[in-house]
Amino acid sequence: DINDDNIRVIHRGVAIEKFHPSVVAPTSLIKISQEWRLPDDCTIVLMPGRLTRWKGQSVLIDAMAKLKNKEAFCVMVGDDQGRAEYRKELEDMIVSKNLEGRVRIIGHCSDMPCAYMLANVVVSASIEPEGFGRIPIEAQAMGRPVIATRHGGAMETIIEGQTGWLVPPGEADALAQAIDEALSMDPETKAMMATHEMIHVAENFTKTKMVEDT
């Protein structure tokens, strides 16, 4: 057995000078909205992450079909890295659930801070535990409500009820409920959560802290 006193956990850090609401230009938001062909003033559920089965895209598609908020529009951002068969499977699922007008799979995005700024809620639905997972950290740095699955790194990077939601992996009903809850927050609650998130990241998950701890 290794003594706990001999173990150090050093979390990865995010570049908060890049992932911060103040650095995203309005022109960039307009450009990406047009590229993604987003409906005007739509409510966006964003899922970043490469298209691979363990990332849980199918769980989110299922959750979108169960949402009470039928105005929500889901954007999945990420490269399929040659997994054309899996992408086709997801697109078929979107059609089978009559979600063609509400779920869109976009390819690679080179401006993730801008993508986060467009989101009303960010989802990380991995069905297998992630070692760390940058998405919950980046979303919190941008002050965006974040929902992740309750295992792996997310359990160390999200303070449940304060900086985001944790839901059981693979459970579309629980994910849908959390999305509805996040989208129904009043402006004051949303602003308070954004403040908690940004402070949480600034205190615990910066590149400077990672280097100093190392």
mmCIF file of C-alpha atoms in Angstrom:
data_model
loop_
_atom_site.group_PDB
_atom_site.id
_atom_site.type_symbol
_atom_site.label_atom_id
_atom_site.label_comp_id
_atom_site.label_asym_id
_atom_site.label_seq_id
_atom_site.Cartn_x
_atom_site.Cartn_y
_atom_site.Cartn_z
ATOM 1 C CA ASP A 1 0.000 0.000 0.000
ATOM 2 C CA ILE A 2 1.099 3.537 -0.741
ATOM 3 C CA ASN A 3 0.672 6.018 2.081
ATOM 4 C CA ASP A 4 -1.822 8.768 1.203
ATOM 5 C CA ASP A 5 0.740 11.335 2.378
ATOM 6 C CA ASN A 6 2.956 10.308 -0.543
ATOM 7 C CA ILE A 7 0.287 10.932 -3.182
ATOM 8 C CA ARG A 8 -0.136 14.267 -4.956
ATOM 9 C CA VAL A 9 -2.956 15.059 -7.374
ATOM 10 C CA ILE A 10 -2.169 17.823 -9.841
ATOM 11 C CA HIS A 11 -5.093 18.755 -12.054
ATOM 12 C CA ARG A 12 -4.670 19.997 -15.577
ATOM 13 C CA GLY A 13 -5.025 23.718 -16.089
ATOM 14 C CA VAL A 14 -7.033 25.804 -18.525
ATOM 15 C CA ALA A 15 -5.731 28.980 -20.154
ATOM 16 C CA ILE A 16 -8.147 31.417 -18.499
ATOM 17 C CA GLU A 17 -6.776 34.297 -20.568
ATOM 18 C CA LYS A 18 -8.271 32.460 -23.573
ATOM 19 C CA PHE A 19 -11.327 30.842 -21.960
ATOM 20 C CA HIS A 20 -12.997 33.951 -20.573
ATOM 21 C CA PRO A 21 -16.240 35.649 -21.699
ATOM 22 C CA SER A 22 -14.522 39.011 -22.119
ATOM 23 C CA VAL A 23 -12.187 37.808 -24.881
ATOM 24 C CA VAL A 24 -14.878 36.574 -27.292
ATOM 25 C CA ALA A 25 -15.623 39.145 -29.987
ATOM 26 C CA PRO A 26 -19.277 39.693 -31.015
ATOM 27 C CA THR A 27 -18.215 39.330 -34.674
ATOM 28 C CA SER A 28 -16.914 35.812 -33.905
ATOM 29 C CA LEU A 29 -20.298 34.873 -32.383
ATOM 30 C CA ILE A 30 -22.118 36.069 -35.519
ATOM 31 C CA LYS A 31 -19.659 34.214 -37.783
ATOM 32 C CA ILE A 32 -20.075 30.863 -35.995
ATOM 33 C CA SER A 33 -23.870 31.276 -35.735
ATOM 34 C CA GLN A 34 -23.987 31.697 -39.501
ATOM 35 C CA GLU A 35 -21.597 28.804 -40.158
ATOM 36 C CA TRP A 36 -23.697 26.517 -37.963
ATOM 37 C CA ARG A 37 -26.942 27.833 -39.515
ATOM 38 C CA LEU A 38 -28.450 28.439 -36.072
ATOM 39 C CA PRO A 39 -32.020 29.753 -35.783
ATOM 40 C CA ASP A 40 -32.145 33.342 -34.462
ATOM 41 C CA ASP A 41 -32.191 33.658 -30.645
ATOM 42 C CA CYS A 42 -32.332 29.891 -30.164
ATOM 43 C CA THR A 43 -31.577 28.165 -26.854
ATOM 44 C CA ILE A 44 -28.438 26.083 -27.378
ATOM 45 C CA VAL A 45 -27.439 22.816 -25.716
ATOM 46 C CA LEU A 46 -23.773 22.346 -26.652
ATOM 47 C CA MET A 47 -21.920 19.041 -26.563
ATOM 48 C CA PRO A 48 -18.245 19.347 -27.472
ATOM 49 C CA GLY A 49 -16.162 16.214 -28.001
ATOM 50 C CA ARG A 50 -14.947 13.950 -30.767
ATOM 51 C CA LEU A 51 -17.541 11.592 -32.186
ATOM 52 C CA THR A 52 -16.857 8.313 -30.443
ATOM 53 C CA ARG A 53 -19.330 5.998 -28.727
ATOM 54 C CA TRP A 54 -18.018 6.368 -25.158
ATOM 55 C CA LYS A 55 -18.548 10.147 -25.267
ATOM 56 C CA GLY A 56 -22.308 9.462 -25.045
ATOM 57 C CA GLN A 57 -23.723 11.442 -27.982
ATOM 58 C CA SER A 58 -26.582 8.951 -28.310
ATOM 59 C CA VAL A 59 -27.594 9.551 -24.672
ATOM 60 C CA LEU A 60 -27.915 13.274 -25.378
ATOM 61 C CA ILE A 61 -29.971 12.660 -28.531
ATOM 62 C CA ASP A 62 -32.294 10.483 -26.450
ATOM 63 C CA ALA A 63 -32.448 13.212 -23.766
ATOM 64 C CA MET A 64 -33.301 15.863 -26.386
ATOM 65 C CA ALA A 65 -36.371 13.818 -27.332
ATOM 66 C CA LYS A 66 -37.440 13.761 -23.670
ATOM 67 C CA LEU A 67 -36.972 17.489 -22.925
ATOM 68 C CA LYS A 68 -39.930 19.521 -21.722
ATOM 69 C CA ASN A 69 -38.263 22.532 -23.360
ATOM 70 C CA LYS A 70 -39.068 21.881 -27.025
ATOM 71 C CA GLU A 71 -37.378 25.132 -28.109
ATOM 72 C CA ALA A 72 -33.890 23.878 -27.226
ATOM 73 C CA PHE A 73 -31.502 23.333 -30.124
ATOM 74 C CA CYS A 74 -28.621 20.861 -29.719
ATOM 75 C CA VAL A 75 -25.233 21.318 -31.376
ATOM 76 C CA MET A 76 -22.657 18.520 -31.243
ATOM 77 C CA VAL A 77 -19.207 19.845 -32.033
ATOM 78 C CA GLY A 78 -16.359 17.479 -32.791
ATOM 79 C CA ASP A 79 -14.488 15.553 -35.435
ATOM 80 C CA ASP A 80 -15.599 12.019 -36.275
ATOM 81 C CA GLN A 81 -11.905 11.185 -36.946
ATOM 82 C CA GLY A 82 -12.959 8.790 -39.698
ATOM 83 C CA ARG A 83 -15.776 7.154 -37.708
ATOM 84 C CA ALA A 84 -18.267 7.679 -40.550
ATOM 85 C CA GLU A 85 -20.297 4.635 -39.497
ATOM 86 C CA TYR A 86 -20.856 5.988 -35.975
ATOM 87 C CA ARG A 87 -21.749 9.438 -37.322
ATOM 88 C CA LYS A 88 -24.305 7.829 -39.676
ATOM 89 C CA GLU A 89 -25.716 5.878 -36.711
ATOM 90 C CA LEU A 90 -26.202 9.142 -34.779
ATOM 91 C CA GLU A 91 -27.769 10.885 -37.776
ATOM 92 C CA ASP A 92 -30.188 7.962 -38.228
ATOM 93 C CA MET A 93 -31.088 8.201 -34.531
ATOM 94 C CA ILE A 94 -31.798 11.937 -34.916
ATOM 95 C CA VAL A 95 -34.178 11.171 -37.793
ATOM 96 C CA SER A 96 -35.868 8.267 -35.978
ATOM 97 C CA LYS A 97 -36.660 10.552 -33.021
ATOM 98 C CA ASN A 98 -37.957 13.356 -35.288
ATOM 99 C CA LEU A 99 -35.202 15.698 -34.124
ATOM 100 C CA GLU A 100 -33.863 16.807 -37.540
ATOM 101 C CA GLY A 101 -34.805 20.414 -36.805
ATOM 102 C CA ARG A 102 -33.395 20.406 -33.266
ATOM 103 C CA VAL A 103 -30.133 18.420 -33.272
ATOM 104 C CA ARG A 104 -27.176 19.154 -35.526
ATOM 105 C CA ILE A 105 -23.781 17.477 -35.760
ATOM 106 C CA ILE A 106 -21.084 19.986 -36.681
ATOM 107 C CA GLY A 107 -17.498 19.009 -37.466
ATOM 108 C CA HIS A 108 -14.378 20.421 -35.876
ATOM 109 C CA CYS A 109 -14.589 23.899 -34.306
ATOM 110 C CA SER A 110 -11.408 25.984 -34.194
ATOM 111 C CA ASP A 111 -12.832 28.618 -31.804
ATOM 112 C CA MET A 112 -14.097 26.795 -28.732
ATOM 113 C CA PRO A 113 -14.350 29.869 -26.442
ATOM 114 C CA CYS A 114 -16.800 31.292 -28.986
ATOM 115 C CA ALA A 115 -18.719 28.010 -29.145
ATOM 116 C CA TYR A 116 -19.089 28.006 -25.345
ATOM 117 C CA MET A 117 -20.324 31.619 -25.401
ATOM 118 C CA LEU A 118 -23.136 30.635 -27.769
ATOM 119 C CA ALA A 119 -24.281 27.865 -25.400
ATOM 120 C CA ASN A 120 -27.065 28.144 -22.821
ATOM 121 C CA VAL A 121 -25.929 24.857 -21.302
ATOM 122 C CA VAL A 122 -22.902 22.613 -21.940
ATOM 123 C CA VAL A 123 -23.133 18.821 -21.701
ATOM 124 C CA SER A 124 -20.443 16.183 -21.185
ATOM 125 C CA ALA A 125 -22.272 12.834 -21.306
ATOM 126 C CA SER A 126 -19.398 10.314 -21.290
ATOM 127 C CA ILE A 127 -20.626 6.808 -20.539
ATOM 128 C CA GLU A 128 -17.125 5.751 -19.394
ATOM 129 C CA PRO A 129 -15.110 7.741 -16.815
ATOM 130 C CA GLU A 130 -12.770 10.412 -18.167
ATOM 131 C CA GLY A 131 -9.382 10.807 -16.514
ATOM 132 C CA PHE A 132 -9.873 14.569 -16.286
ATOM 133 C CA GLY A 133 -12.126 15.975 -18.976
ATOM 134 C CA ARG A 134 -11.460 19.523 -20.216
ATOM 135 C CA ILE A 135 -15.053 20.311 -21.204
ATOM 136 C CA PRO A 136 -16.470 20.847 -17.673
ATOM 137 C CA ILE A 137 -13.485 23.083 -16.813
ATOM 138 C CA GLU A 138 -13.613 25.136 -20.015
ATOM 139 C CA ALA A 139 -17.390 25.582 -19.716
ATOM 140 C CA GLN A 140 -17.064 26.728 -16.094
ATOM 141 C CA ALA A 141 -14.266 29.143 -17.042
ATOM 142 C CA MET A 142 -16.701 30.656 -19.566
ATOM 143 C CA GLY A 143 -19.435 30.888 -16.899
ATOM 144 C CA ARG A 144 -21.714 28.430 -18.702
ATOM 145 C CA PRO A 145 -24.046 26.011 -16.871
ATOM 146 C CA VAL A 146 -22.492 22.562 -17.228
ATOM 147 C CA ILE A 147 -23.901 19.050 -16.880
ATOM 148 C CA ALA A 148 -21.582 16.041 -16.726
ATOM 149 C CA THR A 149 -21.818 12.391 -15.803
ATOM 150 C CA ARG A 150 -21.154 11.363 -12.218
ATOM 151 C CA HIS A 151 -17.878 9.474 -12.594
ATOM 152 C CA GLY A 152 -14.230 10.106 -13.405
ATOM 153 C CA GLY A 153 -12.700 13.563 -13.419
ATOM 154 C CA ALA A 154 -16.001 15.458 -13.434
ATOM 155 C CA MET A 155 -16.555 14.466 -9.795
ATOM 156 C CA GLU A 156 -13.424 16.443 -8.895
ATOM 157 C CA THR A 157 -13.997 19.414 -11.196
ATOM 158 C CA ILE A 158 -17.710 20.183 -10.683
ATOM 159 C CA ILE A 159 -19.212 21.204 -7.335
ATOM 160 C CA GLU A 160 -22.675 19.707 -7.626
ATOM 161 C CA GLY A 161 -25.434 22.268 -7.141
ATOM 162 C CA GLN A 162 -22.985 25.177 -7.146
ATOM 163 C CA THR A 163 -21.045 25.050 -10.400
ATOM 164 C CA GLY A 164 -23.057 22.458 -12.315
ATOM 165 C CA TRP A 165 -24.970 19.185 -12.351
ATOM 166 C CA LEU A 166 -23.787 15.576 -12.164
ATOM 167 C CA VAL A 167 -26.071 12.877 -13.588
ATOM 168 C CA PRO A 168 -25.760 9.075 -13.722
ATOM 169 C CA PRO A 169 -23.943 7.909 -16.873
ATOM 170 C CA GLY A 170 -26.118 6.574 -19.689
ATOM 171 C CA GLU A 171 -29.399 7.802 -18.185
ATOM 172 C CA ALA A 172 -31.213 9.996 -20.712
ATOM 173 C CA ASP A 173 -34.132 10.775 -18.343
ATOM 174 C CA ALA A 174 -31.805 12.226 -15.685
ATOM 175 C CA LEU A 175 -29.875 14.164 -18.342
ATOM 176 C CA ALA A 176 -33.091 15.609 -19.796
ATOM 177 C CA GLN A 177 -34.247 16.665 -16.328
ATOM 178 C CA ALA A 178 -30.915 18.414 -15.627
ATOM 179 C CA ILE A 179 -31.015 20.220 -19.003
ATOM 180 C CA ASP A 180 -34.574 21.418 -18.351
ATOM 181 C CA GLU A 181 -33.506 22.602 -14.903
ATOM 182 C CA ALA A 182 -30.458 24.450 -16.264
ATOM 183 C CA LEU A 183 -32.493 26.134 -18.998
ATOM 184 C CA SER A 184 -35.208 27.253 -16.586
ATOM 185 C CA MET A 185 -32.879 29.110 -14.179
ATOM 186 C CA ASP A 186 -33.818 32.735 -13.599
ATOM 187 C CA PRO A 187 -31.215 35.371 -14.580
ATOM 188 C CA GLU A 188 -30.065 35.957 -10.973
ATOM 189 C CA THR A 189 -29.494 32.252 -10.259
ATOM 190 C CA LYS A 190 -27.696 31.883 -13.584
ATOM 191 C CA ALA A 191 -25.431 34.873 -12.814
ATOM 192 C CA MET A 192 -24.632 33.496 -9.354
ATOM 193 C CA MET A 193 -23.724 30.100 -10.793
ATOM 194 C CA ALA A 194 -21.528 31.727 -13.459
ATOM 195 C CA THR A 195 -19.672 33.652 -10.736
ATOM 196 C CA HIS A 196 -19.145 30.477 -8.653
ATOM 197 C CA GLU A 197 -17.898 28.617 -11.739
ATOM 198 C CA MET A 198 -15.397 31.245 -12.815
ATOM 199 C CA ILE A 199 -13.996 31.630 -9.282
ATOM 200 C CA HIS A 200 -13.797 27.821 -8.919
ATOM 201 C CA VAL A 201 -11.696 27.533 -12.085
ATOM 202 C CA ALA A 202 -9.545 30.577 -11.281
ATOM 203 C CA GLU A 203 -8.698 29.123 -7.846
ATOM 204 C CA ASN A 204 -8.162 25.484 -8.821
ATOM 205 C CA PHE A 205 -7.665 24.839 -12.528
ATOM 206 C CA THR A 206 -5.358 27.426 -14.071
ATOM 207 C CA LYS A 207 -2.184 26.585 -15.984
ATOM 208 C CA THR A 208 -0.228 28.671 -13.453
ATOM 209 C CA LYS A 209 -1.506 26.536 -10.550
ATOM 210 C CA MET A 210 -0.742 23.341 -12.481
ATOM 211 C CA VAL A 211 2.867 24.487 -13.069
ATOM 212 C CA GLU A 212 3.358 25.725 -9.500
ATOM 213 C CA ASP A 213 1.974 22.476 -8.032
ATOM 214 C CA THR A 214 4.210 20.429 -10.322
#
